[in-house]
Amino acid sequence: MPENSRHVPLRPLPWNAIEASAAIEEIVTDALDHFDSERFWPAHPLEDGLPDGTASFYVGATGMIWALEYLARLGATRTLFDFRPVLPRLIENNKVEFARRDYSAHGSLLFGGLGTTLVAMRLRPEPATADAIYARADANTTLPIRELMWGMPGSMLACVHMDGMTGEQRWRELFQIQTARLLNELEETDFGPLWTQDLYGDHRRWLGPVHGFAGYMIPLLQGWNWLAEDQRRRIADTIPETLARNACATERGVTWRPIAISGPKPPHLCQHCHGAPGMVTTFADVPFESSQLGDLLLKAGEFTWNAGPLGKGSNLCHGTGGNGYAFLKLYRRTKDTVWLDRARAFAMTAIAQCREARSELGRGRYSLWTGDAGLATYLRDCLTAEPRFPTIEIF
């Protein structure tokens, strides 16, 4: 069961669309008030000692710029800002940062230049930018696969996004080359078909959507129309089998361990990156039918609800907003309004968490995956009841 210290009680706050819209505007306004064209955004004390001005997609300026532009593009905020003049500095800062990383040769979607140039392409589309994205994505074809953050699953997802922006055939061709390699490395194990991650010096079979099995499946599901029929059959057989063989059933529902292992100790993490909610968000929209999978996802939704909001805050990766996406996905899958009600209940608690944290520090937390901007995208999706997990399903 999830550790009680990681979760907090749900606030007794009724859903209020006006409050949700106001919270989005507060997040945007606060972010722009603290933006500096040279130093970008100040780091948050909870970001493990990161310096001010971090540029990455996951925890820095790239993700912030994407989120603020995205919210404006959708009309979710009335506050607009032109970030195009700072794109060269953003790309250069990210290049310097990423050169110090262990995987600096990889085309990293969430930490490296692949994600940063994708944002540049969205804001100022140019052929040279598209070529740079292609080169970074193609580099992953022969490098160790890693996972969604650092390696080939991320570059495959970039191909899907670039196809949407350019319609060029080369993105589909590169995606198909990398798909063949990805599926070739899918292993038959005692825990079902799985990939082994060579990550941070460890070789483990991670399961979740950031580091593991679910994250490898994300680009395959997003690029489903590009797959051959035998590839689709293999994926449609693999997903229910692997999830069922690794599911941990409890009296409160079903969840998963971070890695594929057996043992008496129950899973203790229930957040987007590890555990039930991320599995639901990843697999609720699969383009095939499976009653076994559907049953697992519903039980995982119950587990997420029973665990309650997260004490780490309102963010996507390991916060209340990220867990709430599981409910939005189940609402779209089942049309049962209980899931929409639960998503919006989590949203109101997340708003309270965000406001309290901002009041305590005097400013917000400026990142997409771990900060307030991710919550703003979640609130927008709660308003429309149309979930599109940022940077994964929508760019």
JSON list of N, CA, C and O in Angstrom, two decimals, residues 261-298:
[
{"chain": "A", "resi": 261, "resn": "ILE", "atom": "N", "xyz": [9.74, -7.03, -10.11]},
{"chain": "A", "resi": 261, "resn": "ILE", "atom": "CA", "xyz": [10.30, -7.94, -9.13]},
{"chain": "A", "resi": 261, "resn": "ILE", "atom": "C", "xyz": [9.15, -8.59, -8.38]},
{"chain": "A", "resi": 261, "resn": "ILE", "atom": "O", "xyz": [8.01, -8.12, -8.44]},
{"chain": "A", "resi": 262, "resn": "SER", "atom": "N", "xyz": [9.44, -9.67, -7.69]},
{"chain": "A", "resi": 262, "resn": "SER", "atom": "CA", "xyz": [8.44, -10.29, -6.84]},
{"chain": "A", "resi": 262, "resn": "SER", "atom": "C", "xyz": [8.91, -10.23, -5.41]},
{"chain": "A", "resi": 262, "resn": "SER", "atom": "O", "xyz": [10.10, -10.03, -5.13]},
{"chain": "A", "resi": 263, "resn": "GLY", "atom": "N", "xyz": [7.99, -10.37, -4.48]},
{"chain": "A", "resi": 263, "resn": "GLY", "atom": "CA", "xyz": [8.35, -10.33, -3.08]},
{"chain": "A", "resi": 263, "resn": "GLY", "atom": "C", "xyz": [7.17, -9.93, -2.23]},
{"chain": "A", "resi": 263, "resn": "GLY", "atom": "O", "xyz": [6.15, -9.47, -2.74]},
{"chain": "A", "resi": 264, "resn": "PRO", "atom": "N", "xyz": [7.30, -10.07, -0.93]},
{"chain": "A", "resi": 264, "resn": "PRO", "atom": "CA", "xyz": [6.16, -9.80, -0.03]},
{"chain": "A", "resi": 264, "resn": "PRO", "atom": "C", "xyz": [5.91, -8.33, 0.21]},
{"chain": "A", "resi": 264, "resn": "PRO", "atom": "O", "xyz": [4.81, -7.94, 0.61]},
{"chain": "A", "resi": 265, "resn": "LYS", "atom": "N", "xyz": [6.91, -7.48, -0.01]},
{"chain": "A", "resi": 265, "resn": "LYS", "atom": "CA", "xyz": [6.74, -6.06, 0.29]},
{"chain": "A", "resi": 265, "resn": "LYS", "atom": "C", "xyz": [5.85, -5.40, -0.75]},
{"chain": "A", "resi": 265, "resn": "LYS", "atom": "O", "xyz": [6.13, -5.43, -1.95]},
{"chain": "A", "resi": 266, "resn": "PRO", "atom": "N", "xyz": [4.74, -4.77, -0.33]},
{"chain": "A", "resi": 266, "resn": "PRO", "atom": "CA", "xyz": [3.83, -4.14, -1.30]},
{"chain": "A", "resi": 266, "resn": "PRO", "atom": "C", "xyz": [4.41, -2.85, -1.84]},
{"chain": "A", "resi": 266, "resn": "PRO", "atom": "O", "xyz": [5.29, -2.23, -1.22]},
{"chain": "A", "resi": 267, "resn": "PRO", "atom": "N", "xyz": [3.94, -2.41, -3.01]},
{"chain": "A", "resi": 267, "resn": "PRO", "atom": "CA", "xyz": [4.42, -1.13, -3.57]},
{"chain": "A", "resi": 267, "resn": "PRO", "atom": "C", "xyz": [4.05, 0.03, -2.66]},
{"chain": "A", "resi": 267, "resn": "PRO", "atom": "O", "xyz": [2.99, 0.04, -2.03]},
{"chain": "A", "resi": 268, "resn": "HIS", "atom": "N", "xyz": [4.93, 1.04, -2.60]},
{"chain": "A", "resi": 268, "resn": "HIS", "atom": "CA", "xyz": [4.65, 2.20, -1.74]},
{"chain": "A", "resi": 268, "resn": "HIS", "atom": "C", "xyz": [4.51, 3.50, -2.51]},
{"chain": "A", "resi": 268, "resn": "HIS", "atom": "O", "xyz": [4.17, 4.51, -1.93]},
{"chain": "A", "resi": 269, "resn": "LEU", "atom": "N", "xyz": [4.78, 3.48, -3.83]},
{"chain": "A", "resi": 269, "resn": "LEU", "atom": "CA", "xyz": [4.65, 4.70, -4.63]},
{"chain": "A", "resi": 269, "resn": "LEU", "atom": "C", "xyz": [3.37, 4.67, -5.46]},
{"chain": "A", "resi": 269, "resn": "LEU", "atom": "O", "xyz": [3.09, 3.69, -6.14]},
{"chain": "A", "resi": 270, "resn": "CYS", "atom": "N", "xyz": [2.61, 5.74, -5.37]},
{"chain": "A", "resi": 270, "resn": "CYS", "atom": "CA", "xyz": [1.40, 5.88, -6.18]},
{"chain": "A", "resi": 270, "resn": "CYS", "atom": "C", "xyz": [1.41, 7.29, -6.77]},
{"chain": "A", "resi": 270, "resn": "CYS", "atom": "O", "xyz": [0.85, 8.23, -6.23]},
{"chain": "A", "resi": 271, "resn": "GLN", "atom": "N", "xyz": [2.10, 7.41, -7.91]},
{"chain": "A", "resi": 271, "resn": "GLN", "atom": "CA", "xyz": [2.25, 8.71, -8.57]},
{"chain": "A", "resi": 271, "resn": "GLN", "atom": "C", "xyz": [2.41, 8.46, -10.07]},
{"chain": "A", "resi": 271, "resn": "GLN", "atom": "O", "xyz": [2.55, 7.31, -10.50]},
{"chain": "A", "resi": 272, "resn": "HIS", "atom": "N", "xyz": [2.42, 9.50, -10.86]},
{"chain": "A", "resi": 272, "resn": "HIS", "atom": "CA", "xyz": [2.44, 9.31, -12.31]},
{"chain": "A", "resi": 272, "resn": "HIS", "atom": "C", "xyz": [3.63, 8.47, -12.76]},
{"chain": "A", "resi": 272, "resn": "HIS", "atom": "O", "xyz": [3.49, 7.56, -13.58]},
{"chain": "A", "resi": 273, "resn": "CYS", "atom": "N", "xyz": [4.82, 8.75, -12.23]},
{"chain": "A", "resi": 273, "resn": "CYS", "atom": "CA", "xyz": [6.02, 8.08, -12.73]},
{"chain": "A", "resi": 273, "resn": "CYS", "atom": "C", "xyz": [6.15, 6.66, -12.24]},
{"chain": "A", "resi": 273, "resn": "CYS", "atom": "O", "xyz": [6.82, 5.84, -12.89]},
{"chain": "A", "resi": 274, "resn": "HIS", "atom": "N", "xyz": [5.55, 6.30, -11.11]},
{"chain": "A", "resi": 274, "resn": "HIS", "atom": "CA", "xyz": [5.64, 4.94, -10.57]},
{"chain": "A", "resi": 274, "resn": "HIS", "atom": "C", "xyz": [4.30, 4.57, -9.94]},
{"chain": "A", "resi": 274, "resn": "HIS", "atom": "O", "xyz": [3.85, 5.23, -9.00]},
{"chain": "A", "resi": 275, "resn": "GLY", "atom": "N", "xyz": [3.68, 3.50, -10.41]},
{"chain": "A", "resi": 275, "resn": "GLY", "atom": "CA", "xyz": [2.46, 3.02, -9.78]},
{"chain": "A", "resi": 275, "resn": "GLY", "atom": "C", "xyz": [1.23, 3.17, -10.65]},
{"chain": "A", "resi": 275, "resn": "GLY", "atom": "O", "xyz": [1.29, 3.43, -11.85]},
{"chain": "A", "resi": 276, "resn": "ALA", "atom": "N", "xyz": [0.08, 3.02, -10.02]},
{"chain": "A", "resi": 276, "resn": "ALA", "atom": "CA", "xyz": [-1.19, 2.91, -10.72]},
{"chain": "A", "resi": 276, "resn": "ALA", "atom": "C", "xyz": [-1.54, 4.09, -11.62]},
{"chain": "A", "resi": 276, "resn": "ALA", "atom": "O", "xyz": [-1.96, 3.89, -12.77]},
{"chain": "A", "resi": 277, "resn": "PRO", "atom": "N", "xyz": [-1.44, 5.35, -11.16]},
{"chain": "A", "resi": 277, "resn": "PRO", "atom": "CA", "xyz": [-1.96, 6.44, -11.99]},
{"chain": "A", "resi": 277, "resn": "PRO", "atom": "C", "xyz": [-1.27, 6.57, -13.34]},
{"chain": "A", "resi": 277, "resn": "PRO", "atom": "O", "xyz": [-1.93, 6.82, -14.36]},
{"chain": "A", "resi": 278, "resn": "GLY", "atom": "N", "xyz": [0.04, 6.41, -13.39]},
{"chain": "A", "resi": 278, "resn": "GLY", "atom": "CA", "xyz": [0.74, 6.53, -14.66]},
{"chain": "A", "resi": 278, "resn": "GLY", "atom": "C", "xyz": [0.38, 5.43, -15.63]},
{"chain": "A", "resi": 278, "resn": "GLY", "atom": "O", "xyz": [0.35, 5.65, -16.85]},
{"chain": "A", "resi": 279, "resn": "MET", "atom": "N", "xyz": [0.10, 4.23, -15.11]},
{"chain": "A", "resi": 279, "resn": "MET", "atom": "CA", "xyz": [-0.32, 3.13, -15.98]},
{"chain": "A", "resi": 279, "resn": "MET", "atom": "C", "xyz": [-1.68, 3.43, -16.60]},
{"chain": "A", "resi": 279, "resn": "MET", "atom": "O", "xyz": [-1.91, 3.17, -17.79]},
{"chain": "A", "resi": 280, "resn": "VAL", "atom": "N", "xyz": [-2.58, 3.98, -15.80]},
{"chain": "A", "resi": 280, "resn": "VAL", "atom": "CA", "xyz": [-3.89, 4.34, -16.35]},
{"chain": "A", "resi": 280, "resn": "VAL", "atom": "C", "xyz": [-3.75, 5.42, -17.41]},
{"chain": "A", "resi": 280, "resn": "VAL", "atom": "O", "xyz": [-4.32, 5.31, -18.52]},
{"chain": "A", "resi": 281, "resn": "THR", "atom": "N", "xyz": [-3.01, 6.47, -17.10]},
{"chain": "A", "resi": 281, "resn": "THR", "atom": "CA", "xyz": [-2.85, 7.57, -18.05]},
{"chain": "A", "resi": 281, "resn": "THR", "atom": "C", "xyz": [-2.22, 7.10, -19.35]},
{"chain": "A", "resi": 281, "resn": "THR", "atom": "O", "xyz": [-2.58, 7.56, -20.43]},
{"chain": "A", "resi": 282, "resn": "THR", "atom": "N", "xyz": [-1.27, 6.16, -19.27]},
{"chain": "A", "resi": 282, "resn": "THR", "atom": "CA", "xyz": [-0.60, 5.66, -20.46]},
{"chain": "A", "resi": 282, "resn": "THR", "atom": "C", "xyz": [-1.49, 4.78, -21.31]},
{"chain": "A", "resi": 282, "resn": "THR", "atom": "O", "xyz": [-1.50, 4.90, -22.54]},
{"chain": "A", "resi": 283, "resn": "PHE", "atom": "N", "xyz": [-2.28, 3.90, -20.67]},
{"chain": "A", "resi": 283, "resn": "PHE", "atom": "CA", "xyz": [-2.93, 2.83, -21.42]},
{"chain": "A", "resi": 283, "resn": "PHE", "atom": "C", "xyz": [-4.45, 2.96, -21.56]},
{"chain": "A", "resi": 283, "resn": "PHE", "atom": "O", "xyz": [-5.07, 2.12, -22.21]},
{"chain": "A", "resi": 284, "resn": "ALA", "atom": "N", "xyz": [-5.05, 3.99, -20.99]},
{"chain": "A", "resi": 284, "resn": "ALA", "atom": "CA", "xyz": [-6.52, 4.09, -21.05]},
{"chain": "A", "resi": 284, "resn": "ALA", "atom": "C", "xyz": [-7.03, 4.31, -22.47]},
{"chain": "A", "resi": 284, "resn": "ALA", "atom": "O", "xyz": [-8.18, 3.99, -22.77]},
{"chain": "A", "resi": 285, "resn": "ASP", "atom": "N", "xyz": [-6.20, 4.86, -23.35]},
{"chain": "A", "resi": 285, "resn": "ASP", "atom": "CA", "xyz": [-6.65, 5.17, -24.71]},
{"chain": "A", "resi": 285, "resn": "ASP", "atom": "C", "xyz": [-6.11, 4.20, -25.76]},
{"chain": "A", "resi": 285, "resn": "ASP", "atom": "O", "xyz": [-6.06, 4.53, -26.94]},
{"chain": "A", "resi": 286, "resn": "VAL", "atom": "N", "xyz": [-5.70, 2.99, -25.36]},
{"chain": "A", "resi": 286, "resn": "VAL", "atom": "CA", "xyz": [-5.12, 2.07, -26.33]},
{"chain": "A", "resi": 286, "resn": "VAL", "atom": "C", "xyz": [-6.09, 1.83, -27.48]},
{"chain": "A", "resi": 286, "resn": "VAL", "atom": "O", "xyz": [-7.30, 1.73, -27.27]},
{"chain": "A", "resi": 287, "resn": "PRO", "atom": "N", "xyz": [-5.56, 1.71, -28.72]},
{"chain": "A", "resi": 287, "resn": "PRO", "atom": "CA", "xyz": [-6.43, 1.54, -29.89]},
{"chain": "A", "resi": 287, "resn": "PRO", "atom": "C", "xyz": [-6.78, 0.08, -30.18]},
{"chain": "A", "resi": 287, "resn": "PRO", "atom": "O", "xyz": [-6.83, -0.34, -31.33]},
{"chain": "A", "resi": 288, "resn": "PHE", "atom": "N", "xyz": [-7.02, -0.69, -29.14]},
{"chain": "A", "resi": 288, "resn": "PHE", "atom": "CA", "xyz": [-7.43, -2.08, -29.30]},
{"chain": "A", "resi": 288, "resn": "PHE", "atom": "C", "xyz": [-8.28, -2.46, -28.10]},
{"chain": "A", "resi": 288, "resn": "PHE", "atom": "O", "xyz": [-8.26, -1.79, -27.07]},
{"chain": "A", "resi": 289, "resn": "GLU", "atom": "N", "xyz": [-9.03, -3.54, -28.21]},
{"chain": "A", "resi": 289, "resn": "GLU", "atom": "CA", "xyz": [-9.92, -3.98, -27.15]},
{"chain": "A", "resi": 289, "resn": "GLU", "atom": "C", "xyz": [-9.26, -5.06, -26.32]},
{"chain": "A", "resi": 289, "resn": "GLU", "atom": "O", "xyz": [-8.61, -5.97, -26.85]},
{"chain": "A", "resi": 290, "resn": "SER", "atom": "N", "xyz": [-9.40, -4.98, -25.00]},
{"chain": "A", "resi": 290, "resn": "SER", "atom": "CA", "xyz": [-8.92, -6.00, -24.09]},
{"chain": "A", "resi": 290, "resn": "SER", "atom": "C", "xyz": [-9.70, -5.88, -22.79]},
{"chain": "A", "resi": 290, "resn": "SER", "atom": "O", "xyz": [-9.52, -4.91, -22.05]},
{"chain": "A", "resi": 291, "resn": "SER", "atom": "N", "xyz": [-10.57, -6.84, -22.50]},
{"chain": "A", "resi": 291, "resn": "SER", "atom": "CA", "xyz": [-11.34, -6.78, -21.26]},
{"chain": "A", "resi": 291, "resn": "SER", "atom": "C", "xyz": [-10.43, -6.93, -20.05]},
{"chain": "A", "resi": 291, "resn": "SER", "atom": "O", "xyz": [-10.67, -6.33, -19.00]},
{"chain": "A", "resi": 292, "resn": "GLN", "atom": "N", "xyz": [-9.35, -7.72, -20.20]},
{"chain": "A", "resi": 292, "resn": "GLN", "atom": "CA", "xyz": [-8.40, -7.88, -19.10]},
{"chain": "A", "resi": 292, "resn": "GLN", "atom": "C", "xyz": [-7.74, -6.55, -18.75]},
{"chain": "A", "resi": 292, "resn": "GLN", "atom": "O", "xyz": [-7.66, -6.16, -17.58]},
{"chain": "A", "resi": 293, "resn": "LEU", "atom": "N", "xyz": [-7.31, -5.84, -19.78]},
{"chain": "A", "resi": 293, "resn": "LEU", "atom": "CA", "xyz": [-6.69, -4.53, -19.56]},
{"chain": "A", "resi": 293, "resn": "LEU", "atom": "C", "xyz": [-7.69, -3.55, -18.97]},
{"chain": "A", "resi": 293, "resn": "LEU", "atom": "O", "xyz": [-7.38, -2.81, -18.03]},
{"chain": "A", "resi": 294, "resn": "GLY", "atom": "N", "xyz": [-8.89, -3.53, -19.52]},
{"chain": "A", "resi": 294, "resn": "GLY", "atom": "CA", "xyz": [-9.90, -2.61, -19.02]},
{"chain": "A", "resi": 294, "resn": "GLY", "atom": "C", "xyz": [-10.20, -2.82, -17.54]},
{"chain": "A", "resi": 294, "resn": "GLY", "atom": "O", "xyz": [-10.35, -1.84, -16.78]},
{"chain": "A", "resi": 295, "resn": "ASP", "atom": "N", "xyz": [-10.27, -4.06, -17.11]},
{"chain": "A", "resi": 295, "resn": "ASP", "atom": "CA", "xyz": [-10.52, -4.35, -15.70]},
{"chain": "A", "resi": 295, "resn": "ASP", "atom": "C", "xyz": [-9.36, -3.88, -14.83]},
{"chain": "A", "resi": 295, "resn": "ASP", "atom": "O", "xyz": [-9.58, -3.30, -13.76]},
{"chain": "A", "resi": 296, "resn": "LEU", "atom": "N", "xyz": [-8.12, -4.09, -15.29]},
{"chain": "A", "resi": 296, "resn": "LEU", "atom": "CA", "xyz": [-6.96, -3.64, -14.53]},
{"chain": "A", "resi": 296, "resn": "LEU", "atom": "C", "xyz": [-6.96, -2.12, -14.39]},
{"chain": "A", "resi": 296, "resn": "LEU", "atom": "O", "xyz": [-6.66, -1.59, -13.31]},
{"chain": "A", "resi": 297, "resn": "LEU", "atom": "N", "xyz": [-7.30, -1.41, -15.45]},
{"chain": "A", "resi": 297, "resn": "LEU", "atom": "CA", "xyz": [-7.27, 0.05, -15.41]},
{"chain": "A", "resi": 297, "resn": "LEU", "atom": "C", "xyz": [-8.31, 0.60, -14.44]},
{"chain": "A", "resi": 297, "resn": "LEU", "atom": "O", "xyz": [-8.05, 1.57, -13.71]},
{"chain": "A", "resi": 298, "resn": "LEU", "atom": "N", "xyz": [-9.49, 0.01, -14.43]},
{"chain": "A", "resi": 298, "resn": "LEU", "atom": "CA", "xyz": [-10.51, 0.46, -13.49]},
{"chain": "A", "resi": 298, "resn": "LEU", "atom": "C", "xyz": [-10.07, 0.25, -12.04]},
{"chain": "A", "resi": 298, "resn": "LEU", "atom": "O", "xyz": [-10.25, 1.12, -11.18]}
]
